[in-house]
PDB file of C-alpha atoms in Angstrom:
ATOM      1  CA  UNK J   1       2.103 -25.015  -7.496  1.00 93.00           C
ATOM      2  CA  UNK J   2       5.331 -23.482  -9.110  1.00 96.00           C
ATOM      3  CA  UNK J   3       4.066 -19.653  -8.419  1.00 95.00           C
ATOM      4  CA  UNK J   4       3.010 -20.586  -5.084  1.00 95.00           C
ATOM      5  CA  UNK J   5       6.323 -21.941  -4.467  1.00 96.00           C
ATOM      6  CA  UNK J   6       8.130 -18.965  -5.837  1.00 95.00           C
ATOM      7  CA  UNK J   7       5.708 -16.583  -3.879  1.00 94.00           C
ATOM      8  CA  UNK J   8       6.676 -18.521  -0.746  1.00 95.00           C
ATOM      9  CA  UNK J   9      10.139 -18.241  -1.481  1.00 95.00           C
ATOM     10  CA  UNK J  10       9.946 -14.485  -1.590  1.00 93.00           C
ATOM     11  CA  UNK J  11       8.669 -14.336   2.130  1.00 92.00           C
ATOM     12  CA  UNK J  12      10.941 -16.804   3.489  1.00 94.00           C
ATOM     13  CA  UNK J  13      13.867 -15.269   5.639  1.00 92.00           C
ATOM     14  CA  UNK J  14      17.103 -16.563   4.352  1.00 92.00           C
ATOM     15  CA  UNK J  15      18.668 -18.593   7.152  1.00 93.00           C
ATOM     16  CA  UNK J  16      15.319 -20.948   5.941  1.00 93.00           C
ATOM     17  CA  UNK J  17      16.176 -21.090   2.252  1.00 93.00           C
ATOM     18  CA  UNK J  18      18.825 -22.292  -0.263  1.00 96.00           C
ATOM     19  CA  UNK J  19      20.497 -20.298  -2.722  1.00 96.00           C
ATOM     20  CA  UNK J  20      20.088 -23.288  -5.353  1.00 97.00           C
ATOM     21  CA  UNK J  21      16.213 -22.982  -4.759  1.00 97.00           C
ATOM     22  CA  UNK J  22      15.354 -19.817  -7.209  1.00 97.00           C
ATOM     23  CA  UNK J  23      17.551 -21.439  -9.610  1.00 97.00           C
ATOM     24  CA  UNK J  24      15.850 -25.135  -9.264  1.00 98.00           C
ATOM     25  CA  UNK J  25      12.460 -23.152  -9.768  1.00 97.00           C
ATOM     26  CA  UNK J  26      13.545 -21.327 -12.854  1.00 98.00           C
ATOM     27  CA  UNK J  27      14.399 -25.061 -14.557  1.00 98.00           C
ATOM     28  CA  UNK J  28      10.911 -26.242 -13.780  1.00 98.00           C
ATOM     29  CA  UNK J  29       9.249 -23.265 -14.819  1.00 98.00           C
ATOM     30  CA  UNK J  30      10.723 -23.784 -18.267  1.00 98.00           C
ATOM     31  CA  UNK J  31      10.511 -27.738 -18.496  1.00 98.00           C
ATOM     32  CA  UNK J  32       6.926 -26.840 -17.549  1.00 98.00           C
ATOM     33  CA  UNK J  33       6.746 -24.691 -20.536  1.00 98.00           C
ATOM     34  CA  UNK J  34       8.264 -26.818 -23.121  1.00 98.00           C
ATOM     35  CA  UNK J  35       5.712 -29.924 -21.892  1.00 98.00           C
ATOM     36  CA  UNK J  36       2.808 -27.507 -22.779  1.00 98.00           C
ATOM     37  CA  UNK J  37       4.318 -26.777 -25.882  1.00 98.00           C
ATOM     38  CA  UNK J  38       5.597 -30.373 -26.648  1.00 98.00           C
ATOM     39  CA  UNK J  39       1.727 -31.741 -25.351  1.00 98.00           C
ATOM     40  CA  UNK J  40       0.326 -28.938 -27.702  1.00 98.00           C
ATOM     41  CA  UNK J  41       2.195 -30.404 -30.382  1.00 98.00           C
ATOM     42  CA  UNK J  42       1.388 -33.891 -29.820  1.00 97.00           C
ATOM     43  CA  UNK J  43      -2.648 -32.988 -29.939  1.00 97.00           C
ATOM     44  CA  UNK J  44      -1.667 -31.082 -33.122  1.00 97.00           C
ATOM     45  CA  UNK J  45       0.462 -34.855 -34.473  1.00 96.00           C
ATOM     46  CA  UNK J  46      -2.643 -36.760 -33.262  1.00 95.00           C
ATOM     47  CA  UNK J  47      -5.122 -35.009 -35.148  1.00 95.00           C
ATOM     48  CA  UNK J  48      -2.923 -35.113 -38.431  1.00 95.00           C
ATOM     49  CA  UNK J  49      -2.945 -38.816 -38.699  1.00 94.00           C
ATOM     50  CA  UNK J  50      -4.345 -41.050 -41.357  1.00 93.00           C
ATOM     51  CA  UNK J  51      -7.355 -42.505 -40.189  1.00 91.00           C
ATOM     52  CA  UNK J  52      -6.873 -45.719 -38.896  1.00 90.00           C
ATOM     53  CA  UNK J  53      -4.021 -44.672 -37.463  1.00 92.00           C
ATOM     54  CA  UNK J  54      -5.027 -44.836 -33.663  1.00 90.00           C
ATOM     55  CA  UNK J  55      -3.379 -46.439 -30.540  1.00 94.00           C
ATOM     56  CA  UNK J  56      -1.398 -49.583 -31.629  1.00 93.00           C
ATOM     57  CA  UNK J  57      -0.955 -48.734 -35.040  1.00 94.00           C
ATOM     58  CA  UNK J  58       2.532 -48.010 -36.171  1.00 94.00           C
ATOM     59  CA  UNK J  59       2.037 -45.074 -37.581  1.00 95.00           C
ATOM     60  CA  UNK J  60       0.788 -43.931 -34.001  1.00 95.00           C
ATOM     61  CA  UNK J  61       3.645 -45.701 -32.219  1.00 96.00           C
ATOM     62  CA  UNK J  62       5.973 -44.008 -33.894  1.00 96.00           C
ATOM     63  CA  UNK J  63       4.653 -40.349 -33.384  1.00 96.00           C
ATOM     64  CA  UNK J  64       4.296 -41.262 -29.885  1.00 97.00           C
ATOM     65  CA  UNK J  65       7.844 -42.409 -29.544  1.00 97.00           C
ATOM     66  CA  UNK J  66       8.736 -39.312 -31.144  1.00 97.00           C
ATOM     67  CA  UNK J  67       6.687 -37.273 -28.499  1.00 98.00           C
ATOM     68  CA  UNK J  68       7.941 -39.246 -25.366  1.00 97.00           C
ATOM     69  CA  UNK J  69      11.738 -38.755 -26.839  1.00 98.00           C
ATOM     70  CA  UNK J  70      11.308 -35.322 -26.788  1.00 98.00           C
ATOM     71  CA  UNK J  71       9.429 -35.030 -23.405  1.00 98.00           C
ATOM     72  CA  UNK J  72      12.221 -36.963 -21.264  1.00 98.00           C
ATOM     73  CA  UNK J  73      15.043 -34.374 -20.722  1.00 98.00           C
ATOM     74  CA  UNK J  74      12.168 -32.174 -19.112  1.00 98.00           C
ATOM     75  CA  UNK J  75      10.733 -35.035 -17.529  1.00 98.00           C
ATOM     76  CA  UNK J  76      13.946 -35.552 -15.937  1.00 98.00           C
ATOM     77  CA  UNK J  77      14.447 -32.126 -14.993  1.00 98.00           C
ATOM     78  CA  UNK J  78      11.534 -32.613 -12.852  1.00 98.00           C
ATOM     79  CA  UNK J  79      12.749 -35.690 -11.163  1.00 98.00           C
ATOM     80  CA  UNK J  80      15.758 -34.070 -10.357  1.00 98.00           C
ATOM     81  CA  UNK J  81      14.537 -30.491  -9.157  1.00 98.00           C
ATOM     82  CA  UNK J  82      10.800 -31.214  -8.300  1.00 97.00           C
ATOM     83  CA  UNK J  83      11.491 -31.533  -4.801  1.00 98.00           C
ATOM     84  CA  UNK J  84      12.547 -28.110  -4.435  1.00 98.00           C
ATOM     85  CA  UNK J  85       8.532 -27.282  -4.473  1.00 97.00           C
ATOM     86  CA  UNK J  86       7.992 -29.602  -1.389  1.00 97.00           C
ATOM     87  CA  UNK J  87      11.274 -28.082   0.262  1.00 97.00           C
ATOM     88  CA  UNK J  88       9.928 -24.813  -0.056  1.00 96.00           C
ATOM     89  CA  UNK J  89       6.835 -25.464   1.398  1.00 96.00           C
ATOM     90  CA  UNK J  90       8.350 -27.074   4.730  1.00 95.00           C
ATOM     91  CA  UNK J  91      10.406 -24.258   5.041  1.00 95.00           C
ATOM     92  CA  UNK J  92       7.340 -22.236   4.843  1.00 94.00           C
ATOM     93  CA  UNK J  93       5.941 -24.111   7.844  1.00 93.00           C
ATOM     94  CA  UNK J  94       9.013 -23.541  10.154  1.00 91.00           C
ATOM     95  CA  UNK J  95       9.051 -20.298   9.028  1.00 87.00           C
ATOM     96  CA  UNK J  96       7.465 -17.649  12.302  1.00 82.00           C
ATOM     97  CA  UNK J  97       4.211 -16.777  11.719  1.00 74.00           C
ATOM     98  CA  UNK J  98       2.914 -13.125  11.066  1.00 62.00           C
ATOM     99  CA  UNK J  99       0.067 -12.030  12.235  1.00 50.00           C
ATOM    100  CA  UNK J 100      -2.441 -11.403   8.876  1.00 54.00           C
ATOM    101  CA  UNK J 101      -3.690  -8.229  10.340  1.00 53.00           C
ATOM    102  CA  UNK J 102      -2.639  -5.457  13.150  1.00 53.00           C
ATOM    103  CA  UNK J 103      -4.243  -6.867  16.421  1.00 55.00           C
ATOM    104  CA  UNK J 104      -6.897  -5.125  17.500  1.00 61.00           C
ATOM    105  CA  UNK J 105      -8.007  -4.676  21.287  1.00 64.00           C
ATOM    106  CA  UNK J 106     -10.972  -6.082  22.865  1.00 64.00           C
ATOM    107  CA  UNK J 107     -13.370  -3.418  22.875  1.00 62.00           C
ATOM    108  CA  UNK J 108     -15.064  -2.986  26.133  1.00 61.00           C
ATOM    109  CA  UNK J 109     -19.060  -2.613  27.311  1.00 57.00           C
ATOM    110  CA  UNK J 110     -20.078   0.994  27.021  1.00 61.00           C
ATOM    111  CA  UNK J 111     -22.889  -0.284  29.271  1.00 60.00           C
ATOM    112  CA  UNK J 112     -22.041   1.150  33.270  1.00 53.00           C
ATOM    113  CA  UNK J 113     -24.008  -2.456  34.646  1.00 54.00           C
ATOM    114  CA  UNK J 114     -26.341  -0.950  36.371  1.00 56.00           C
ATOM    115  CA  UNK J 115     -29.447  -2.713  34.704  1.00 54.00           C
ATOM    116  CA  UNK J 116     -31.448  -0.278  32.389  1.00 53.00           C
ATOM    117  CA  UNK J 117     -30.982   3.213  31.048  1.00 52.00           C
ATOM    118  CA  UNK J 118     -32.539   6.389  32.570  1.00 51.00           C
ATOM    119  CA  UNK J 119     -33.705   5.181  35.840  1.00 48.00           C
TER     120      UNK J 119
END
């Protein structure tokens, strides 16, 4: 979603875009990146438990608390900037078409339509 949204970007002409947008795409690129890490970390936390120690226990509670606290300030980055990524894409619609591919002609019968050949 976030390197389609930067790809549209980059073909957007610039009376359609906002010069916050890059920027706003940069921040959730890396909040992105520290949730992988952060989730990464949290299967890692999970696994190291005592056993016993599943959902509801305290010991669980409290790594999860821990997890959650350090999720929210990229959580939040994504409230704040995450529309940026539907932006982008209306823009994208307004945005003039281009053809794909060079328009090619109709090609016309070879045939004279005169029935069969040779006669």
């Amino acid at each position: 979603m976030l390197a389609t949204a930067r790809l549209q970007l980059q073909h957007l002409p610039a009376h359609l875009t906002r010069a916050s947008w890059p920027g706003q795409l940069t921040i959730l690129e890396e909040a992105l990146s520290h949730l992988d890490a952060l989730d990464a970390r949290w299967q890692e936390t999970r696994a190291q438990l005592p056993e016993g120690a599943g959902p509801g226990s305290a010991a669980y509670v409290d790594a999860l608390d821990e997890h959650n606290a350090e999720c929210w300030s990229y959580l939040d980055d994504w409230a704040c900037h995450g529309r940026v990524v539907l932006d982008i894409q209306a823009a994208a619609r307004r945005a003039p078409s281009r053809p794909k591919r060079p328009q090619i002609p109709a090609l016309t019968s070879r045939r004279s339509g005169h029935g069969g050949r040779g006669r």
